[in-house]
Short mmCIF file of C-alpha atoms in Angstrom, two decimals:
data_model
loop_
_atom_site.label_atom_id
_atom_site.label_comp_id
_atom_site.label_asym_id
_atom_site.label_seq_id
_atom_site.Cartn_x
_atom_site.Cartn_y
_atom_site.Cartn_z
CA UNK A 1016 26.35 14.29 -13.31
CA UNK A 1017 26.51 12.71 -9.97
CA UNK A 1018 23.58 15.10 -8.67
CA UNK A 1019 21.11 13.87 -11.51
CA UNK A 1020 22.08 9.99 -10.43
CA UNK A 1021 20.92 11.29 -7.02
CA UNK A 1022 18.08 12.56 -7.79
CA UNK A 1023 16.74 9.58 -10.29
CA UNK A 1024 17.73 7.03 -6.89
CA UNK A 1025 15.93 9.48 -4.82
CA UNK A 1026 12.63 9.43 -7.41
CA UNK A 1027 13.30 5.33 -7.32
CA UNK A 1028 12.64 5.13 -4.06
CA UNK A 1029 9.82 7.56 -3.39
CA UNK A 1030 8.30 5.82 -6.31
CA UNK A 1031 8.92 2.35 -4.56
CA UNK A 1032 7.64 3.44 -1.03
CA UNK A 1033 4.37 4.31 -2.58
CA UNK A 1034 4.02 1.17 -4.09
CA UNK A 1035 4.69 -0.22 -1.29
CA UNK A 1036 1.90 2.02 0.59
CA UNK A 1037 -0.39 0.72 -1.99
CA UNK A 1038 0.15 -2.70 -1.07
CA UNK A 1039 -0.42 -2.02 2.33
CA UNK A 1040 -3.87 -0.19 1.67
CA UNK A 1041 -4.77 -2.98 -0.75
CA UNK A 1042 -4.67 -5.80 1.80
CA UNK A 1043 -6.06 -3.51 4.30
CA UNK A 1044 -9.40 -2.98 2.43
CA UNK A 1045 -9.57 -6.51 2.14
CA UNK A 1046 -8.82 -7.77 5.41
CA UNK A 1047 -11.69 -4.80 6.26
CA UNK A 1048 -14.18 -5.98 4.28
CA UNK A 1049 -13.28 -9.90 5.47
CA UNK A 1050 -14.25 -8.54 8.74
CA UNK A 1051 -17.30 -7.07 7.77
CA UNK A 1052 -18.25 -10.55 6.18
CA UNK A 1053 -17.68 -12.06 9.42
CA UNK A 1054 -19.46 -9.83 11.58
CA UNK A 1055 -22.65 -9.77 9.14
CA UNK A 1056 -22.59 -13.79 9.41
CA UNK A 1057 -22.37 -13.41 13.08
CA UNK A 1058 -25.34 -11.12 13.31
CA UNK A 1059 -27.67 -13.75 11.44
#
């Protein structure tokens, strides 16, 4: 019993991590392509 409880936290929290690397990448991308914005304004 106690080893299934385990392994469902354990899933949990792999589960949560990549969300949470999804996140990350999301806002990434979009601070990347702010940048790009910025720079192509900057080159006019």
């Amino acid at each position: 019993m106690t080893k299934s409880i385990k392994l469902a936290k354990k899933m949990l929290m792999q589960k949560n991590s990549i969300e949470k690397i999804h996140e990350i990448t999301e806002v990434s991308i979009k601070e990347i392509e702010r940048l790009q914005t910025e720079i192509e304004n900057l080159k006019k």
